[in-house]
Amino acid sequence: MFNKILIANRGEIACRVIKTAKTMGISTVAIFSEQDAMALHVAMADEAVCIGPAPASESYLNTDNIVAIAKQTGSDAVHPGYGFLSEKSEFAAAIESAGIIFIGPSKDAISAMGDKIRSKKIAEDAGVSTVPGYLGVVEGITEAIKIAEDIGYPLMIKASAGGGGKGMRIAHNSAELSEGFQLAANEALASFGDGRIFLEKYIEKPRHIEIQILGDKYGNVIHLGERECSIQRRHQKIIEEAPSAFLDSDTRGEMGAQAVALAKAVKYSSAGTVEFIVDEKSNFYFLEMNTRLQVEHPVTEFVTGIDLVEQMIRIASGEKISLGQEDVRCDGWAIEARVYAEDPSRNFLPSTGRLNQYKEPVTSDSIRIDSGVIEGSEISIFYDPLISKLIAFGSSREVALEKLKKALSVYLIRGIAHNIPFLTAVISNKRFAEADFSTDFLAEEFLEGFAPEKAIGSRMGIFIAAAAFVRAKIDSRVNPVASNSYIIQSADLESEKIPVEVEVSWDSCNAIVNVGGSFLPLESDWSPGSAILQANINGVDHNFVLKENEIGLSLTSGIYRADLIILTPSQSRLYGYMPANEEPDLTRYLLAPMPGLLVRLSVDVGDVVKDGDELAVVEAMKMENVLRSERDGTIAKVNFLPGDHLEVDQVILEYDE
Amino acid sequence: MNDVSKRIEKRRDSSMLGGGQKRVDAQHSKGKLTARERIDALLDEESFEEWDMFVEHNCRDFGMDSNRVPGDGVITGHGKINGRPVFVYSQDFTVFGGSLSSAHARKICKVMDQAMKVGAPVIGINDSGGARIQEGVASLAGYADVFQRNVLASGVIPQISMIMGPCAGGAVYSPAITDFIFMIRNSSYMFVTGPDVVKTVTHEEVSAEKLGGALTHTSTSGVADLAFENDIEALVQVRRFFDFIPLSNRERPPVQPTNDPVDRLESSLDTLVPHDPNRPYDMFELIYKTVDEHDFFEIQPDYAGNIIIGFGRLGGMPVGVVANQPMVLAGCLDIDSSRKAARFVRFCDCFGIPIITLVDVPGFLPGTSQEYGGIIKHGAKLLFAYAEATVPKLTVITRKAYGGAYDVMSSKHLRGDLNYSWPSAEIAVMGPKGAVEIIFREEIDDPDKIAQRTRDYREKFANPLVASQHGFIDDIIPPHSTRARLCRGLELLVNKKLDNPSKKHDNIPL
């Protein structure tokens, strides 16, 4: 076994690998960019070495430096994590040629599976079901149209070197094909430096289901069942689960057997994943093989009880897999939600900054959190916006879902925008609960992104009771003889502002809240200053995230929120005289929707622009975002120049009055 | 009911009605509350005791003898805020435009005199067109009587001015003397001369809002401390503010029980100060994570943002927090920030509120505008305020403490009681680069040598060791323990006794 391994990664996955290495008694070396000097993975590792400036190309993607550090620290092996260099065969080769072991498959297996066309051919030869299509490189549009007639529409146009959805297009007819072909080729050339394109039948309403496999250096390969990852936004997985609610045991067995056959065909030795798409009739087709540890591996670990990182390390060190296929069990259900630093109400724009407040739910046998951050960590513009993965386990899908929902409701993140209410909304969705979905699910159900819903009706009563309790708790401490009578109304301009009379009385340490005549018992050990209120109201557990404002309280609970004004009876009587707050007119300004780099300014002072015209391009999290005019007008003022760094909501340019 | 009772009731009703329903409606249509409504919203329910409801003016000129309203345009009395006593006067714009007559002034003086005797704060709600012109100099005398009392009460009882309507001419000087001024956006203004006079004399065209509105005074002039959206918001918040301050200089600040552990550790503070000494960070995070329950009441948030002032509590005890803000002008001291902090330090010292100073200051802001503006004397105000303060003074240097600004920011040398620093502190005469360019001027053309010298200087001084060797720093503390150490220190210092030499008064460089 190894004495020391280097983890060529950052964030949650680096922390994840370090944890297992520690339990195995292996010492760890972390690498970090200048940006990550105070990151959690640096603190967790036994040694840490800086490998360069913040941009990944100069740090986490710098093979020469990483090899040098591995040698210099005397590391026996390198774990690549996922992303970065994990699927670059050149990296594996460089590690091996330095006499260090790469914890992953052989470089040949990586390169065989890295090319979409080659991998599909190998899969076909191994008897794996593949999507009908043309495996050769399509030379031009005329040829494409001819091939399309053979396969039949709809078609998927794919870049040979593609990944992450880049260079993919769907065509329903020859016109769309000719247009999409050129676009896909251009995009592929720009993104991957490789414009080769191939065509495949497009599977409608597909589900994304993948098989986890493990192979060793002695030709033994087993599979650890499936994960379903159909909940995706623009090919980015959001929610994953194991097992899949869709597969029957025959299909599962068949998919597993094919995955094993493919792994054997490339002499695969490590953990790997064979991705399939499955249509409505349970026909499944090979998509691609990921020759690394997957982000969503914890759901498999929960249901099988197998530590995949440990297996990868053992296999790399030359051990045989100690399990036979018949030893692999799948007990219970595990669901993972990816917590991202992105704003669902702003079209999922990435958000960066310091995690001023960050409190994770309590972990247990059934709640696991893989994160690379702690309170005070920084989410920077340089890397992936994944904050953490929250995984819940239960005896059934329903139990796991309930636990996940509960854990999300006490997850506190402040300082940056995050997608926790969105995740809650997704898993609370009726179709999701019934497992009635495909990879189109988010586009169908959450096309406009997500903003918390306003609490109304009896739910509003619960929110009001919670708010009154919080306020009374504060007031009775300042003034023990305070009456704790309030009038509470919604601060929301659109909803009806019906003030409700509320009185809080105390029954030992619990409260009885009289909300407009109905008495709600409320139990909670909340004390002032805490941003999370966990309360049992009228016999039901509720969790709220609280934010105080000038004259009231904002509460978020799951997918619901309420902005409440809490006043004494005499203040409330007078509040009606107060002028309505006018929303500032922001249509005259173009605001930076996210922090980032102003890459391009497409207009100048005096330019006349039309609704939809491109105004500027802002780069954040490696993505270029085009900002377009939402009105006609003349540009009156430009406040930034290309190359400037923008904070969120800074005014980039102004229109004429 | 006998005749006298009827007459009493009639007067009472008349007083309650103020300037009549039409004027009350006009006041409401401007989004403003009436004088009485403001008192209702400010004080605990049914705690208000009104005085001098029957007082009328005694002016006989210009037909005023037939024009009297009981109360004469100001409601006075006392009540409670969260159970603690307070005196209040509230000018009634519906009665003679809230103008100040000598009777009106006498009512104000009466509550102020009583507040001084019993030792309770005065909250004045200003909404007045100005002097009662019909009374002439008698009205001016009334103003002066109020000013004189404001001055004598200064430092004895807290005085808070709420500007909730016009406040112009001589009337501005009473609020100006008081400890805090709170204003309402778009419905209050303060100026010595109004837009019309400004236009006649200087030909400047300016609106009342722009000349002396809440935004102007809280962000440009620094005259006012806080701006609120509307009357209710202001009155709700002044109640919260009231819980931080003592009733008078004879009482201790009000301790509020808390469940927030005094030994709460905040490990995230260990990463607050970035590695790069030129990168800013948000000092508010340290403040919020240090005070009880994240509860911090900031004063003057929109003025001189390079220094943060406000109230919080440590283990229940109110404290005044003064902190350099690296996010604004690198946290330097300039004219505005020095004046802002100096006045706050003196308020805290008057009323026995311990001062917590959080230091990250690269020095004083250079430039002609600062020197011509008199930064020497303005900076000296802050130095003076800290040096004379005898309340417990606890200081934490988080990063930079350079030059004279180091001395100023509640250093050991100005009788700081507990002076801690974080390991990231750099306590020196100036930054390494500047220092090297002076000490090794002859090597300035050799960038390699200068770089080496800079590294050497940084090595020697860009840390808290030298200062602690001298005993100027009592201990170097890990950032995560800041709250725990300050709470423990405050507990120790709560009975601190220190007196300045007896004198008539000092001569602070005004």
PDB file of N, CA and C in Angstrom, chain A residues 135-196:
ATOM      1  N   LEU A 135     -21.014   6.556 -37.487  1.00  0.00           N
ATOM      2  CA  LEU A 135     -19.853   6.662 -36.613  1.00  0.00           C
ATOM      3  C   LEU A 135     -18.668   7.369 -37.256  1.00  0.00           C
ATOM      4  N   GLY A 136     -18.722   7.497 -38.585  1.00  0.00           N
ATOM      5  CA  GLY A 136     -17.612   8.182 -39.242  1.00  0.00           C
ATOM      6  C   GLY A 136     -17.714   9.672 -39.019  1.00  0.00           C
ATOM      7  N   VAL A 137     -16.627  10.352 -39.327  1.00  0.00           N
ATOM      8  CA  VAL A 137     -16.658  11.803 -39.259  1.00  0.00           C
ATOM      9  C   VAL A 137     -17.396  12.310 -40.487  1.00  0.00           C
ATOM     10  N   VAL A 138     -18.397  13.152 -40.239  1.00  0.00           N
ATOM     11  CA  VAL A 138     -19.194  13.669 -41.348  1.00  0.00           C
ATOM     12  C   VAL A 138     -18.444  14.830 -41.986  1.00  0.00           C
ATOM     13  N   GLU A 139     -18.264  14.726 -43.299  1.00  0.00           N
ATOM     14  CA  GLU A 139     -17.380  15.688 -43.954  1.00  0.00           C
ATOM     15  C   GLU A 139     -18.043  17.034 -44.207  1.00  0.00           C
ATOM     16  N   GLY A 140     -19.323  17.015 -44.530  1.00  0.00           N
ATOM     17  CA  GLY A 140     -19.944  18.302 -44.848  1.00  0.00           C
ATOM     18  C   GLY A 140     -21.447  18.196 -44.780  1.00  0.00           C
ATOM     19  N   ILE A 141     -22.091  19.287 -45.082  1.00  0.00           N
ATOM     20  CA  ILE A 141     -23.544  19.351 -44.912  1.00  0.00           C
ATOM     21  C   ILE A 141     -24.272  18.391 -45.858  1.00  0.00           C
ATOM     22  N   THR A 142     -23.814  18.313 -47.117  1.00  0.00           N
ATOM     23  CA  THR A 142     -24.488  17.427 -48.082  1.00  0.00           C
ATOM     24  C   THR A 142     -24.438  15.994 -47.596  1.00  0.00           C
ATOM     25  N   GLU A 143     -23.254  15.593 -47.126  1.00  0.00           N
ATOM     26  CA  GLU A 143     -23.121  14.229 -46.623  1.00  0.00           C
ATOM     27  C   GLU A 143     -24.012  14.022 -45.404  1.00  0.00           C
ATOM     28  N   ALA A 144     -24.047  15.040 -44.558  1.00  0.00           N
ATOM     29  CA  ALA A 144     -24.851  14.953 -43.332  1.00  0.00           C
ATOM     30  C   ALA A 144     -26.303  14.683 -43.672  1.00  0.00           C
ATOM     31  N   ILE A 145     -26.822  15.403 -44.666  1.00  0.00           N
ATOM     32  CA  ILE A 145     -28.237  15.244 -45.018  1.00  0.00           C
ATOM     33  C   ILE A 145     -28.497  13.845 -45.561  1.00  0.00           C
ATOM     34  N   LYS A 146     -27.540  13.326 -46.317  1.00  0.00           N
ATOM     35  CA  LYS A 146     -27.692  11.976 -46.865  1.00  0.00           C
ATOM     36  C   LYS A 146     -27.733  10.933 -45.734  1.00  0.00           C
ATOM     37  N   ILE A 147     -26.783  11.081 -44.792  1.00  0.00           N
ATOM     38  CA  ILE A 147     -26.732  10.146 -43.668  1.00  0.00           C
ATOM     39  C   ILE A 147     -28.010  10.236 -42.840  1.00  0.00           C
ATOM     40  N   ALA A 148     -28.485  11.452 -42.700  1.00  0.00           N
ATOM     41  CA  ALA A 148     -29.679  11.678 -41.885  1.00  0.00           C
ATOM     42  C   ALA A 148     -30.866  10.900 -42.418  1.00  0.00           C
ATOM     43  N   GLU A 149     -30.962  10.817 -43.739  1.00  0.00           N
ATOM     44  CA  GLU A 149     -32.085  10.086 -44.322  1.00  0.00           C
ATOM     45  C   GLU A 149     -32.056   8.606 -43.947  1.00  0.00           C
ATOM     46  N   ASP A 150     -30.848   8.065 -43.786  1.00  0.00           N
ATOM     47  CA  ASP A 150     -30.707   6.669 -43.364  1.00  0.00           C
ATOM     48  C   ASP A 150     -31.144   6.470 -41.923  1.00  0.00           C
ATOM     49  N   ILE A 151     -30.659   7.361 -41.043  1.00  0.00           N
ATOM     50  CA  ILE A 151     -30.917   7.183 -39.607  1.00  0.00           C
ATOM     51  C   ILE A 151     -32.338   7.588 -39.263  1.00  0.00           C
ATOM     52  N   GLY A 152     -32.811   8.669 -39.861  1.00  0.00           N
ATOM     53  CA  GLY A 152     -34.132   9.189 -39.556  1.00  0.00           C
ATOM     54  C   GLY A 152     -34.079  10.311 -38.518  1.00  0.00           C
ATOM     55  N   TYR A 153     -34.980  11.286 -38.666  1.00  0.00           N
ATOM     56  CA  TYR A 153     -35.049  12.397 -37.713  1.00  0.00           C
ATOM     57  C   TYR A 153     -35.896  12.001 -36.517  1.00  0.00           C
ATOM     58  N   PRO A 154     -35.833  12.663 -35.361  1.00  0.00           N
ATOM     59  CA  PRO A 154     -34.862  13.712 -35.043  1.00  0.00           C
ATOM     60  C   PRO A 154     -33.448  13.161 -34.833  1.00  0.00           C
ATOM     61  N   LEU A 155     -32.509  14.057 -35.017  1.00  0.00           N
ATOM     62  CA  LEU A 155     -31.097  13.680 -34.991  1.00  0.00           C
ATOM     63  C   LEU A 155     -30.334  14.479 -33.956  1.00  0.00           C
ATOM     64  N   MET A 156     -29.271  13.904 -33.470  1.00  0.00           N
ATOM     65  CA  MET A 156     -28.374  14.654 -32.587  1.00  0.00           C
ATOM     66  C   MET A 156     -27.072  14.882 -33.337  1.00  0.00           C
ATOM     67  N   ILE A 157     -26.672  16.145 -33.397  1.00  0.00           N
ATOM     68  CA  ILE A 157     -25.384  16.481 -34.014  1.00  0.00           C
ATOM     69  C   ILE A 157     -24.390  16.619 -32.863  1.00  0.00           C
ATOM     70  N   LYS A 158     -23.306  15.896 -32.915  1.00  0.00           N
ATOM     71  CA  LYS A 158     -22.402  15.892 -31.765  1.00  0.00           C
ATOM     72  C   LYS A 158     -20.969  16.148 -32.188  1.00  0.00           C
ATOM     73  N   ALA A 159     -20.236  16.835 -31.326  1.00  0.00           N
ATOM     74  CA  ALA A 159     -18.813  17.039 -31.581  1.00  0.00           C
ATOM     75  C   ALA A 159     -18.062  15.815 -31.074  1.00  0.00           C
ATOM     76  N   SER A 160     -17.128  15.342 -31.872  1.00  0.00           N
ATOM     77  CA  SER A 160     -16.382  14.151 -31.499  1.00  0.00           C
ATOM     78  C   SER A 160     -15.619  14.355 -30.199  1.00  0.00           C
ATOM     79  N   ALA A 161     -15.096  15.546 -30.016  1.00  0.00           N
ATOM     80  CA  ALA A 161     -14.290  15.819 -28.824  1.00  0.00           C
ATOM     81  C   ALA A 161     -15.119  16.452 -27.717  1.00  0.00           C
ATOM     82  N   GLY A 162     -16.441  16.445 -27.905  1.00  0.00           N
ATOM     83  CA  GLY A 162     -17.303  17.245 -27.026  1.00  0.00           C
ATOM     84  C   GLY A 162     -17.438  16.746 -25.607  1.00  0.00           C
ATOM     85  N   GLY A 163     -18.149  17.521 -24.850  1.00  0.00           N
ATOM     86  CA  GLY A 163     -18.414  17.187 -23.462  1.00  0.00           C
ATOM     87  C   GLY A 163     -19.197  18.325 -22.852  1.00  0.00           C
ATOM     88  N   GLY A 164     -19.939  18.020 -21.807  1.00  0.00           N
ATOM     89  CA  GLY A 164     -20.672  19.059 -21.086  1.00  0.00           C
ATOM     90  C   GLY A 164     -21.692  19.781 -21.942  1.00  0.00           C
ATOM     91  N   GLY A 165     -22.134  19.133 -23.019  1.00  0.00           N
ATOM     92  CA  GLY A 165     -23.192  19.732 -23.807  1.00  0.00           C
ATOM     93  C   GLY A 165     -22.690  20.687 -24.877  1.00  0.00           C
ATOM     94  N   LYS A 166     -21.420  20.997 -24.835  1.00  0.00           N
ATOM     95  CA  LYS A 166     -20.885  21.919 -25.845  1.00  0.00           C
ATOM     96  C   LYS A 166     -20.834  21.210 -27.196  1.00  0.00           C
ATOM     97  N   GLY A 167     -21.202  21.916 -28.241  1.00  0.00           N
ATOM     98  CA  GLY A 167     -21.138  21.353 -29.584  1.00  0.00           C
ATOM     99  C   GLY A 167     -22.238  20.360 -29.871  1.00  0.00           C
ATOM    100  N   MET A 168     -23.329  20.375 -29.075  1.00  0.00           N
ATOM    101  CA  MET A 168     -24.445  19.452 -29.326  1.00  0.00           C
ATOM    102  C   MET A 168     -25.627  20.230 -29.874  1.00  0.00           C
ATOM    103  N   ARG A 169     -26.297  19.626 -30.858  1.00  0.00           N
ATOM    104  CA  ARG A 169     -27.467  20.275 -31.460  1.00  0.00           C
ATOM    105  C   ARG A 169     -28.484  19.201 -31.818  1.00  0.00           C
ATOM    106  N   ILE A 170     -29.772  19.562 -31.735  1.00  0.00           N
ATOM    107  CA  ILE A 170     -30.808  18.625 -32.174  1.00  0.00           C
ATOM    108  C   ILE A 170     -31.374  19.147 -33.499  1.00  0.00           C
ATOM    109  N   ALA A 171     -31.621  18.254 -34.444  1.00  0.00           N
ATOM    110  CA  ALA A 171     -32.230  18.657 -35.713  1.00  0.00           C
ATOM    111  C   ALA A 171     -33.444  17.791 -35.975  1.00  0.00           C
ATOM    112  N   HIS A 172     -34.572  18.458 -36.284  1.00  0.00           N
ATOM    113  CA  HIS A 172     -35.799  17.713 -36.577  1.00  0.00           C
ATOM    114  C   HIS A 172     -36.035  17.554 -38.069  1.00  0.00           C
ATOM    115  N   ASN A 173     -35.285  18.301 -38.877  1.00  0.00           N
ATOM    116  CA  ASN A 173     -35.436  18.217 -40.326  1.00  0.00           C
ATOM    117  C   ASN A 173     -34.143  18.687 -40.982  1.00  0.00           C
ATOM    118  N   SER A 174     -34.118  18.626 -42.295  1.00  0.00           N
ATOM    119  CA  SER A 174     -32.852  18.905 -42.982  1.00  0.00           C
ATOM    120  C   SER A 174     -32.445  20.379 -42.840  1.00  0.00           C
ATOM    121  N   ALA A 175     -33.418  21.267 -42.751  1.00  0.00           N
ATOM    122  CA  ALA A 175     -33.066  22.681 -42.598  1.00  0.00           C
ATOM    123  C   ALA A 175     -32.339  22.904 -41.272  1.00  0.00           C
ATOM    124  N   GLU A 176     -32.911  22.334 -40.212  1.00  0.00           N
ATOM    125  CA  GLU A 176     -32.257  22.473 -38.899  1.00  0.00           C
ATOM    126  C   GLU A 176     -30.900  21.787 -38.896  1.00  0.00           C
ATOM    127  N   LEU A 177     -30.813  20.715 -39.637  1.00  0.00           N
ATOM    128  CA  LEU A 177     -29.549  19.984 -39.696  1.00  0.00           C
ATOM    129  C   LEU A 177     -28.453  20.834 -40.333  1.00  0.00           C
ATOM    130  N   SER A 178     -28.782  21.482 -41.488  1.00  0.00           N
ATOM    131  CA  SER A 178     -27.727  22.265 -42.146  1.00  0.00           C
ATOM    132  C   SER A 178     -27.287  23.425 -41.265  1.00  0.00           C
ATOM    133  N   GLU A 179     -28.240  24.043 -40.583  1.00  0.00           N
ATOM    134  CA  GLU A 179     -27.872  25.169 -39.723  1.00  0.00           C
ATOM    135  C   GLU A 179     -27.072  24.687 -38.510  1.00  0.00           C
ATOM    136  N   GLY A 180     -27.609  23.646 -37.867  1.00  0.00           N
ATOM    137  CA  GLY A 180     -26.985  23.138 -36.641  1.00  0.00           C
ATOM    138  C   GLY A 180     -25.618  22.535 -36.891  1.00  0.00           C
ATOM    139  N   PHE A 181     -25.452  21.917 -38.048  1.00  0.00           N
ATOM    140  CA  PHE A 181     -24.178  21.286 -38.354  1.00  0.00           C
ATOM    141  C   PHE A 181     -23.031  22.301 -38.311  1.00  0.00           C
ATOM    142  N   GLN A 182     -23.278  23.426 -38.990  1.00  0.00           N
ATOM    143  CA  GLN A 182     -22.232  24.449 -39.060  1.00  0.00           C
ATOM    144  C   GLN A 182     -21.952  25.033 -37.673  1.00  0.00           C
ATOM    145  N   LEU A 183     -23.025  25.318 -36.938  1.00  0.00           N
ATOM    146  CA  LEU A 183     -22.865  25.898 -35.598  1.00  0.00           C
ATOM    147  C   LEU A 183     -22.094  24.952 -34.674  1.00  0.00           C
ATOM    148  N   ALA A 184     -22.473  23.690 -34.723  1.00  0.00           N
ATOM    149  CA  ALA A 184     -21.829  22.710 -33.851  1.00  0.00           C
ATOM    150  C   ALA A 184     -20.353  22.579 -34.199  1.00  0.00           C
ATOM    151  N   ALA A 185     -20.064  22.587 -35.509  1.00  0.00           N
ATOM    152  CA  ALA A 185     -18.671  22.465 -35.933  1.00  0.00           C
ATOM    153  C   ALA A 185     -17.854  23.661 -35.454  1.00  0.00           C
ATOM    154  N   ASN A 186     -18.435  24.862 -35.608  1.00  0.00           N
ATOM    155  CA  ASN A 186     -17.730  26.077 -35.166  1.00  0.00           C
ATOM    156  C   ASN A 186     -17.481  26.048 -33.662  1.00  0.00           C
ATOM    157  N   GLU A 187     -18.536  25.674 -32.931  1.00  0.00           N
ATOM    158  CA  GLU A 187     -18.433  25.681 -31.476  1.00  0.00           C
ATOM    159  C   GLU A 187     -17.394  24.654 -31.010  1.00  0.00           C
ATOM    160  N   ALA A 188     -17.414  23.492 -31.657  1.00  0.00           N
ATOM    161  CA  ALA A 188     -16.471  22.438 -31.282  1.00  0.00           C
ATOM    162  C   ALA A 188     -15.043  22.875 -31.570  1.00  0.00           C
ATOM    163  N   LEU A 189     -14.877  23.542 -32.701  1.00  0.00           N
ATOM    164  CA  LEU A 189     -13.535  24.006 -33.062  1.00  0.00           C
ATOM    165  C   LEU A 189     -13.059  25.039 -32.050  1.00  0.00           C
ATOM    166  N   ALA A 190     -13.967  25.936 -31.660  1.00  0.00           N
ATOM    167  CA  ALA A 190     -13.595  26.996 -30.722  1.00  0.00           C
ATOM    168  C   ALA A 190     -13.326  26.429 -29.331  1.00  0.00           C
ATOM    169  N   SER A 191     -14.144  25.470 -28.912  1.00  0.00           N
ATOM    170  CA  SER A 191     -14.022  24.981 -27.538  1.00  0.00           C
ATOM    171  C   SER A 191     -12.947  23.918 -27.379  1.00  0.00           C
ATOM    172  N   PHE A 192     -12.833  23.049 -28.363  1.00  0.00           N
ATOM    173  CA  PHE A 192     -11.930  21.902 -28.185  1.00  0.00           C
ATOM    174  C   PHE A 192     -10.806  21.861 -29.206  1.00  0.00           C
ATOM    175  N   GLY A 193     -10.802  22.810 -30.155  1.00  0.00           N
ATOM    176  CA  GLY A 193      -9.772  22.817 -31.190  1.00  0.00           C
ATOM    177  C   GLY A 193      -9.926  21.628 -32.128  1.00  0.00           C
ATOM    178  N   ASP A 194     -11.142  21.081 -32.195  1.00  0.00           N
ATOM    179  CA  ASP A 194     -11.379  19.883 -32.995  1.00  0.00           C
ATOM    180  C   ASP A 194     -12.804  19.989 -33.531  1.00  0.00           C
ATOM    181  N   GLY A 195     -12.933  20.211 -34.839  1.00  0.00           N
ATOM    182  CA  GLY A 195     -14.249  20.469 -35.418  1.00  0.00           C
ATOM    183  C   GLY A 195     -14.947  19.230 -35.934  1.00  0.00           C
ATOM    184  N   ARG A 196     -14.446  18.018 -35.598  1.00  0.00           N
ATOM    185  CA  ARG A 196     -15.056  16.801 -36.136  1.00  0.00           C
ATOM    186  C   ARG A 196     -16.456  16.586 -35.549  1.00  0.00           C
TER     187      ARG A 196
END
